[in-house]
Each structure stands twice: as C-alpha cells, then as structure tokens.
Amino acid sequence: MKNRFYLVILFMCFSVFSFAQEAAEKVVPPTGNALVGDYYGEDVSNITVGKAISVGTLEKDLKIVNKIEKVAVKGEVTDVCPKRGCWVSVKTEDGASFFVKMKDYAFFVPTALKGKNVVLEGSVERKITSVEELKHYARDAKKNKTEIDAIKAPKEEIRFLASGIKVVK
C-alpha cells in the first residue's frame, strides 16, 4: 500500500514537471509592430529623445567610469532575441553593437523592434562576458554551429540592463 502511494506521488511530480517544461518551451516574443511611441517595460513615455544621450557619448562615458546607474540612450536596434524577445542588440558608433537585457526579465519586446530607433532607460556597465554566456546568446540568436564553436574567448563589452524601452523616430 505504501509503495503505491509513493508511486502515485512520484507520477504526479513527474507529470507536473513535464507539463511545466512544455509550457516554458512555448514562450514566444510579444506580437506587435513596434510603432513610434510604443514602450515596453516601465513607462518611459516621459523620456524625450532630446534627454537621451547618443551611443557615442555612452561609449566615451564608459571609458571614464565602468558603470552608470541611471541613463537614457538613443540607438538603433540591430537584433532581437527570436526565441522570446528577452534581449536586443543596439548599434554602436563604430558599427559594432552592445547587448541589452531586460531588468529582472520583467518584460519582452517584439521581434519587429529590429531596425527601429529606441530610447533605452536603465543602467549600463563595461563587463567581461564568459565564453559560455556568449555561446548561450549565439544559440538564442539561432547562429549556426560553426559560428558558435568559433567563440573561444571571453569578450569585454558594454552591457545594458533596461528598465524600459521606447520606440522613437
């Protein structure tokens, strides 16, 4: 009798875990066209484009200090996580890009944000990203195996933690 009870409990735990995994895999980015004025995350509607600094200014500031707690930056989105919309890349002045994650994964953005100009609000720092993390993001971006295997060294980069993102002209 005791053995059956334990088997039933074990079966129920396994079933719940299986369904939870299946539900987690079906997460998709939000839909929408990412139109001018749309915002994601905290309401950043009070931020005007004029108050946001350029990516070039941000890069210069990060040569002086490693971290800035609260900043608004205007830039162009070059890539969006196709899996969930949980990160974006923004073009730098030299044509490279920097990585933007959403604070506490509290919000996601539609893939239509790619190619749009945005104002990001949040904190930023210059950071060394591990090989493992770089490969994780490459897999999220659906890079091919050759590109993922080519990642062999950590990378110093700008990492932005966005509390809000607003689409602008």
mmCIF file of N, CA and C in Angstrom, residues 61-154:
data_model
loop_
_atom_site.group_PDB
_atom_site.id
_atom_site.type_symbol
_atom_site.label_atom_id
_atom_site.label_comp_id
_atom_site.label_asym_id
_atom_site.label_seq_id
_atom_site.Cartn_x
_atom_site.Cartn_y
_atom_site.Cartn_z
ATOM 1 N N ASP A 61 31.689 57.954 -22.123
ATOM 2 C CA ASP A 61 31.490 57.971 -20.669
ATOM 3 C C ASP A 61 31.997 56.682 -20.027
ATOM 4 N N LEU A 62 31.809 55.545 -20.709
ATOM 5 C CA LEU A 62 32.236 54.254 -20.146
ATOM 6 C C LEU A 62 33.752 54.044 -20.211
ATOM 7 N N LYS A 63 34.456 54.938 -20.900
ATOM 8 C CA LYS A 63 35.914 54.889 -20.865
ATOM 9 C C LYS A 63 36.427 55.557 -19.596
ATOM 10 N N ILE A 64 35.583 56.412 -19.004
ATOM 11 C CA ILE A 64 35.953 57.126 -17.786
ATOM 12 C C ILE A 64 35.517 56.339 -16.548
ATOM 13 N N VAL A 65 34.276 55.818 -16.569
ATOM 14 C CA VAL A 65 33.739 55.022 -15.466
ATOM 15 C C VAL A 65 33.270 53.681 -16.019
ATOM 16 N N ASN A 66 33.264 52.645 -15.200
ATOM 17 C CA ASN A 66 32.846 51.313 -15.658
ATOM 18 C C ASN A 66 31.353 51.092 -15.605
ATOM 19 N N LYS A 67 30.643 51.897 -14.781
ATOM 20 C CA LYS A 67 29.213 51.661 -14.600
ATOM 21 C C LYS A 67 28.477 52.986 -14.431
ATOM 22 N N ILE A 68 27.285 53.065 -15.054
ATOM 23 C CA ILE A 68 26.408 54.217 -14.888
ATOM 24 C C ILE A 68 25.051 53.664 -14.456
ATOM 25 N N GLU A 69 24.574 54.115 -13.305
ATOM 26 C CA GLU A 69 23.347 53.552 -12.716
ATOM 27 C C GLU A 69 22.065 53.913 -13.453
ATOM 28 N N LYS A 70 21.877 55.163 -13.824
ATOM 29 C CA LYS A 70 20.632 55.548 -14.491
ATOM 30 C C LYS A 70 20.974 56.422 -15.687
ATOM 31 N N VAL A 71 20.604 55.920 -16.858
ATOM 32 C CA VAL A 71 20.932 56.634 -18.084
ATOM 33 C C VAL A 71 19.865 56.340 -19.133
ATOM 34 N N ALA A 72 19.662 57.308 -20.032
ATOM 35 C CA ALA A 72 18.773 57.118 -21.188
ATOM 36 C C ALA A 72 19.641 57.267 -22.429
ATOM 37 N N VAL A 73 19.565 56.282 -23.328
ATOM 38 C CA VAL A 73 20.412 56.233 -24.516
ATOM 39 C C VAL A 73 19.542 56.010 -25.748
ATOM 40 N N LYS A 74 19.838 56.760 -26.820
ATOM 41 C CA LYS A 74 19.118 56.574 -28.073
ATOM 42 C C LYS A 74 19.997 55.782 -29.031
ATOM 43 N N GLY A 75 19.405 54.767 -29.682
ATOM 44 C CA GLY A 75 20.152 53.978 -30.648
ATOM 45 C C GLY A 75 19.228 53.154 -31.529
ATOM 46 N N GLU A 76 19.836 52.454 -32.474
ATOM 47 C CA GLU A 76 19.087 51.605 -33.407
ATOM 48 C C GLU A 76 19.238 50.140 -33.029
ATOM 49 N N VAL A 77 18.123 49.440 -32.943
ATOM 50 C CA VAL A 77 18.134 48.015 -32.614
ATOM 51 C C VAL A 77 18.596 47.233 -33.841
ATOM 52 N N THR A 78 19.627 46.423 -33.665
ATOM 53 C CA THR A 78 20.156 45.623 -34.775
ATOM 54 C C THR A 78 19.736 44.163 -34.712
ATOM 55 N N ASP A 79 19.321 43.709 -33.526
ATOM 56 C CA ASP A 79 18.913 42.314 -33.387
ATOM 57 C C ASP A 79 18.000 42.180 -32.173
ATOM 58 N N VAL A 80 17.100 41.182 -32.230
ATOM 59 C CA VAL A 80 16.176 40.883 -31.140
ATOM 60 C C VAL A 80 16.192 39.377 -30.937
ATOM 61 N N CYS A 81 16.151 38.933 -29.698
ATOM 62 C CA CYS A 81 16.084 37.502 -29.415
ATOM 63 C C CYS A 81 14.845 36.920 -30.104
ATOM 64 N N PRO A 82 15.047 36.006 -31.064
ATOM 65 C CA PRO A 82 13.898 35.442 -31.775
ATOM 66 C C PRO A 82 13.104 34.446 -30.939
ATOM 67 N N LYS A 83 13.701 34.000 -29.850
ATOM 68 C CA LYS A 83 13.071 32.985 -29.018
ATOM 69 C C LYS A 83 11.980 33.566 -28.124
ATOM 70 N N ARG A 84 12.294 34.690 -27.443
ATOM 71 C CA ARG A 84 11.348 35.290 -26.503
ATOM 72 C C ARG A 84 11.264 36.801 -26.580
ATOM 73 N N GLY A 85 12.206 37.439 -27.262
ATOM 74 C CA GLY A 85 12.267 38.893 -27.227
ATOM 75 C C GLY A 85 12.857 39.382 -25.921
ATOM 76 N N CYS A 86 13.722 38.549 -25.316
ATOM 77 C CA CYS A 86 14.255 38.846 -23.980
ATOM 78 C C CYS A 86 15.559 39.637 -24.004
ATOM 79 N N TRP A 87 16.116 39.904 -25.179
ATOM 80 C CA TRP A 87 17.295 40.755 -25.291
ATOM 81 C C TRP A 87 17.293 41.425 -26.653
ATOM 82 N N VAL A 88 18.031 42.506 -26.771
ATOM 83 C CA VAL A 88 18.223 43.183 -28.049
ATOM 84 C C VAL A 88 19.683 43.593 -28.151
ATOM 85 N N SER A 89 20.113 43.878 -29.366
ATOM 86 C CA SER A 89 21.426 44.470 -29.608
ATOM 87 C C SER A 89 21.193 45.851 -30.200
ATOM 88 N N VAL A 90 22.033 46.804 -29.824
ATOM 89 C CA VAL A 90 21.923 48.173 -30.311
ATOM 90 C C VAL A 90 23.244 48.549 -30.967
ATOM 91 N N LYS A 91 23.147 49.194 -32.132
ATOM 92 C CA LYS A 91 24.324 49.561 -32.914
ATOM 93 C C LYS A 91 25.137 50.645 -32.219
ATOM 94 N N THR A 92 26.471 50.455 -32.219
ATOM 95 C CA THR A 92 27.387 51.452 -31.667
ATOM 96 C C THR A 92 27.863 52.367 -32.792
ATOM 97 N N GLU A 93 28.553 53.433 -32.406
ATOM 98 C CA GLU A 93 29.034 54.415 -33.384
ATOM 99 C C GLU A 93 29.992 53.798 -34.409
ATOM 100 N N ASP A 94 30.768 52.791 -33.987
ATOM 101 C CA ASP A 94 31.737 52.180 -34.905
ATOM 102 C C ASP A 94 31.136 51.027 -35.711
ATOM 103 N N GLY A 95 29.809 50.847 -35.628
ATOM 104 C CA GLY A 95 29.150 49.804 -36.411
ATOM 105 C C GLY A 95 29.038 48.468 -35.696
ATOM 106 N N ALA A 96 29.667 48.361 -34.529
ATOM 107 C CA ALA A 96 29.524 47.132 -33.736
ATOM 108 C C ALA A 96 28.177 47.218 -33.022
ATOM 109 N N SER A 97 27.999 46.468 -31.957
ATOM 110 C CA SER A 97 26.750 46.554 -31.204
ATOM 111 C C SER A 97 27.010 46.249 -29.739
ATOM 112 N N PHE A 98 26.064 46.662 -28.899
ATOM 113 C CA PHE A 98 26.134 46.281 -27.490
ATOM 114 C C PHE A 98 24.850 45.563 -27.117
ATOM 115 N N PHE A 99 24.939 44.803 -26.052
ATOM 116 C CA PHE A 99 23.901 43.879 -25.641
ATOM 117 C C PHE A 99 22.994 44.515 -24.591
ATOM 118 N N VAL A 100 21.684 44.319 -24.748
ATOM 119 C CA VAL A 100 20.701 44.868 -23.818
ATOM 120 C C VAL A 100 19.821 43.733 -23.299
ATOM 121 N N LYS A 101 19.799 43.553 -21.980
ATOM 122 C CA LYS A 101 18.890 42.591 -21.348
ATOM 123 C C LYS A 101 17.805 43.370 -20.630
ATOM 124 N N MET A 102 16.671 42.719 -20.415
ATOM 125 C CA MET A 102 15.571 43.355 -19.714
ATOM 126 C C MET A 102 15.727 43.109 -18.213
ATOM 127 N N LYS A 103 15.560 44.160 -17.434
ATOM 128 C CA LYS A 103 15.734 44.084 -15.979
ATOM 129 C C LYS A 103 14.771 43.058 -15.386
ATOM 130 N N ASP A 104 15.306 42.106 -14.644
ATOM 131 C CA ASP A 104 14.540 41.056 -13.969
ATOM 132 C C ASP A 104 13.668 40.242 -14.930
ATOM 133 N N TYR A 105 13.980 40.262 -16.211
ATOM 134 C CA TYR A 105 13.142 39.607 -17.233
ATOM 135 C C TYR A 105 11.677 39.992 -17.052
ATOM 136 N N ALA A 106 11.436 41.239 -16.645
ATOM 137 C CA ALA A 106 10.086 41.709 -16.342
ATOM 138 C C ALA A 106 9.282 42.018 -17.596
ATOM 139 N N PHE A 107 9.957 42.139 -18.731
ATOM 140 C CA PHE A 107 9.246 42.415 -19.982
ATOM 141 C C PHE A 107 10.050 41.874 -21.155
ATOM 142 N N PHE A 108 9.363 41.704 -22.265
ATOM 143 C CA PHE A 108 9.974 41.263 -23.513
ATOM 144 C C PHE A 108 9.540 42.221 -24.621
ATOM 145 N N VAL A 109 10.225 42.162 -25.752
ATOM 146 C CA VAL A 109 9.900 43.046 -26.870
ATOM 147 C C VAL A 109 9.586 42.209 -28.110
ATOM 148 N N PRO A 110 8.796 42.764 -29.037
ATOM 149 C CA PRO A 110 8.501 42.020 -30.272
ATOM 150 C C PRO A 110 9.721 42.015 -31.196
ATOM 151 N N THR A 111 9.814 41.010 -32.030
ATOM 152 C CA THR A 111 10.929 40.937 -32.981
ATOM 153 C C THR A 111 10.848 42.070 -34.006
ATOM 154 N N ALA A 112 9.681 42.688 -34.146
ATOM 155 C CA ALA A 112 9.516 43.820 -35.063
ATOM 156 C C ALA A 112 10.327 45.039 -34.626
ATOM 157 N N LEU A 113 10.902 44.997 -33.435
ATOM 158 C CA LEU A 113 11.717 46.108 -32.936
ATOM 159 C C LEU A 113 13.036 46.222 -33.706
ATOM 160 N N LYS A 114 13.428 45.137 -34.367
ATOM 161 C CA LYS A 114 14.683 45.133 -35.133
ATOM 162 C C LYS A 114 14.621 46.210 -36.217
ATOM 163 N N GLY A 115 15.671 47.047 -36.271
ATOM 164 C CA GLY A 115 15.748 48.115 -37.253
ATOM 165 C C GLY A 115 15.117 49.424 -36.808
ATOM 166 N N LYS A 116 14.500 49.437 -35.627
ATOM 167 C CA LYS A 116 13.825 50.643 -35.128
ATOM 168 C C LYS A 116 14.769 51.438 -34.227
ATOM 169 N N ASN A 117 14.524 52.735 -34.156
ATOM 170 C CA ASN A 117 15.241 53.599 -33.225
ATOM 171 C C ASN A 117 14.509 53.571 -31.895
ATOM 172 N N VAL A 118 15.266 53.478 -30.824
ATOM 173 C CA VAL A 118 14.680 53.378 -29.487
ATOM 174 C C VAL A 118 15.431 54.267 -28.508
ATOM 175 N N VAL A 119 14.753 54.554 -27.403
ATOM 176 C CA VAL A 119 15.412 55.135 -26.238
ATOM 177 C C VAL A 119 15.354 54.067 -25.162
ATOM 178 N N LEU A 120 16.518 53.717 -24.649
ATOM 179 C CA LEU A 120 16.634 52.733 -23.569
ATOM 180 C C LEU A 120 16.830 53.490 -22.269
ATOM 181 N N GLU A 121 16.166 53.049 -21.222
ATOM 182 C CA GLU A 121 16.435 53.617 -19.902
ATOM 183 C C GLU A 121 16.856 52.476 -18.994
ATOM 184 N N GLY A 122 17.913 52.715 -18.220
ATOM 185 C CA GLY A 122 18.384 51.679 -17.316
ATOM 186 C C GLY A 122 19.793 51.957 -16.855
ATOM 187 N N SER A 123 20.512 50.877 -16.549
ATOM 188 C CA SER A 123 21.905 51.000 -16.114
ATOM 189 C C SER A 123 22.797 50.296 -17.130
ATOM 190 N N VAL A 124 24.046 50.714 -17.145
ATOM 191 C CA VAL A 124 24.981 50.177 -18.129
ATOM 192 C C VAL A 124 26.352 50.009 -17.484
ATOM 193 N N GLU A 125 27.077 48.994 -17.962
ATOM 194 C CA GLU A 125 28.434 48.786 -17.470
ATOM 195 C C GLU A 125 29.288 48.131 -18.543
ATOM 196 N N ARG A 126 30.581 48.331 -18.395
ATOM 197 C CA ARG A 126 31.547 47.625 -19.233
ATOM 198 C C ARG A 126 31.858 46.338 -18.486
ATOM 199 N N LYS A 127 31.735 45.202 -19.164
ATOM 200 C CA LYS A 127 31.810 43.910 -18.489
ATOM 201 C C LYS A 127 32.512 42.883 -19.373
ATOM 202 N N ILE A 128 33.095 41.877 -18.743
ATOM 203 C CA ILE A 128 33.678 40.746 -19.466
ATOM 204 C C ILE A 128 32.628 39.631 -19.483
ATOM 205 N N THR A 129 32.239 39.200 -20.666
ATOM 206 C CA THR A 129 31.230 38.153 -20.814
ATOM 207 C C THR A 129 31.936 36.832 -21.097
ATOM 208 N N SER A 130 31.555 35.799 -20.362
ATOM 209 C CA SER A 130 32.204 34.489 -20.469
ATOM 210 C C SER A 130 31.885 33.820 -21.804
ATOM 211 N N VAL A 131 32.723 32.865 -22.178
ATOM 212 C CA VAL A 131 32.518 32.080 -23.397
ATOM 213 C C VAL A 131 31.172 31.362 -23.338
ATOM 214 N N GLU A 132 30.866 30.775 -22.181
ATOM 215 C CA GLU A 132 29.612 30.037 -22.030
ATOM 216 C C GLU A 132 28.400 30.939 -22.285
ATOM 217 N N GLU A 133 28.431 32.140 -21.715
ATOM 218 C CA GLU A 133 27.310 33.070 -21.899
ATOM 219 C C GLU A 133 27.232 33.553 -23.349
ATOM 220 N N LEU A 134 28.383 33.833 -23.975
ATOM 221 C CA LEU A 134 28.396 34.249 -25.377
ATOM 222 C C LEU A 134 27.805 33.169 -26.278
ATOM 223 N N LYS A 135 28.134 31.900 -25.981
ATOM 224 C CA LYS A 135 27.587 30.790 -26.768
ATOM 225 C C LYS A 135 26.084 30.659 -26.543
ATOM 226 N N HIS A 136 25.636 30.883 -25.307
ATOM 227 C CA HIS A 136 24.209 30.820 -24.998
ATOM 228 C C HIS A 136 23.438 31.841 -25.844
ATOM 229 N N TYR A 137 23.936 33.070 -25.896
ATOM 230 C CA TYR A 137 23.252 34.103 -26.674
ATOM 231 C C TYR A 137 23.349 33.824 -28.175
ATOM 232 N N ALA A 138 24.438 33.222 -28.610
ATOM 233 C CA ALA A 138 24.562 32.856 -30.030
ATOM 234 C C ALA A 138 23.533 31.791 -30.400
ATOM 235 N N ARG A 139 23.313 30.831 -29.491
ATOM 236 C CA ARG A 139 22.270 29.815 -29.741
ATOM 237 C C ARG A 139 20.887 30.462 -29.778
ATOM 238 N N ASP A 140 20.631 31.389 -28.843
ATOM 239 C CA ASP A 140 19.355 32.114 -28.841
ATOM 240 C C ASP A 140 19.138 32.852 -30.163
ATOM 241 N N ALA A 141 20.215 33.402 -30.704
ATOM 242 C CA ALA A 141 20.133 34.156 -31.959
ATOM 243 C C ALA A 141 20.111 33.241 -33.177
ATOM 244 N N LYS A 142 20.069 31.936 -32.936
ATOM 245 C CA LYS A 142 19.995 30.916 -33.980
ATOM 246 C C LYS A 142 21.197 30.950 -34.922
ATOM 247 N N LYS A 143 22.374 31.212 -34.345
ATOM 248 C CA LYS A 143 23.617 31.145 -35.115
ATOM 249 C C LYS A 143 23.906 29.686 -35.418
ATOM 250 N N ASN A 144 24.659 29.454 -36.496
ATOM 251 C CA ASN A 144 24.952 28.061 -36.848
ATOM 252 C C ASN A 144 26.071 27.512 -35.963
ATOM 253 N N LYS A 145 26.234 26.203 -36.003
ATOM 254 C CA LYS A 145 27.195 25.513 -35.132
ATOM 255 C C LYS A 145 28.615 26.032 -35.325
ATOM 256 N N THR A 146 28.994 26.329 -36.556
ATOM 257 C CA THR A 146 30.343 26.829 -36.842
ATOM 258 C C THR A 146 30.585 28.159 -36.134
ATOM 259 N N GLU A 147 29.592 29.062 -36.189
ATOM 260 C CA GLU A 147 29.731 30.362 -35.529
ATOM 261 C C GLU A 147 29.810 30.201 -34.011
ATOM 262 N N ILE A 148 29.000 29.304 -33.468
ATOM 263 C CA ILE A 148 29.003 29.071 -32.022
ATOM 264 C C ILE A 148 30.331 28.462 -31.582
ATOM 265 N N ASP A 149 30.826 27.467 -32.343
ATOM 266 C CA ASP A 149 32.101 26.817 -31.999
ATOM 267 C C ASP A 149 33.287 27.768 -32.134
ATOM 268 N N ALA A 150 33.139 28.831 -32.938
ATOM 269 C CA ALA A 150 34.227 29.792 -33.135
ATOM 270 C C ALA A 150 34.417 30.701 -31.915
ATOM 271 N N ILE A 151 33.461 30.710 -31.011
ATOM 272 C CA ILE A 151 33.573 31.528 -29.805
ATOM 273 C C ILE A 151 34.515 30.809 -28.843
ATOM 274 N N LYS A 152 35.704 31.358 -28.693
ATOM 275 C CA LYS A 152 36.744 30.694 -27.901
ATOM 276 C C LYS A 152 37.257 31.535 -26.732
ATOM 277 N N ALA A 153 36.924 32.823 -26.714
ATOM 278 C CA ALA A 153 37.480 33.688 -25.675
ATOM 279 C C ALA A 153 36.397 34.603 -25.109
ATOM 280 N N PRO A 154 36.542 34.974 -23.839
ATOM 281 C CA PRO A 154 35.603 35.940 -23.274
ATOM 282 C C PRO A 154 35.741 37.280 -24.002
#
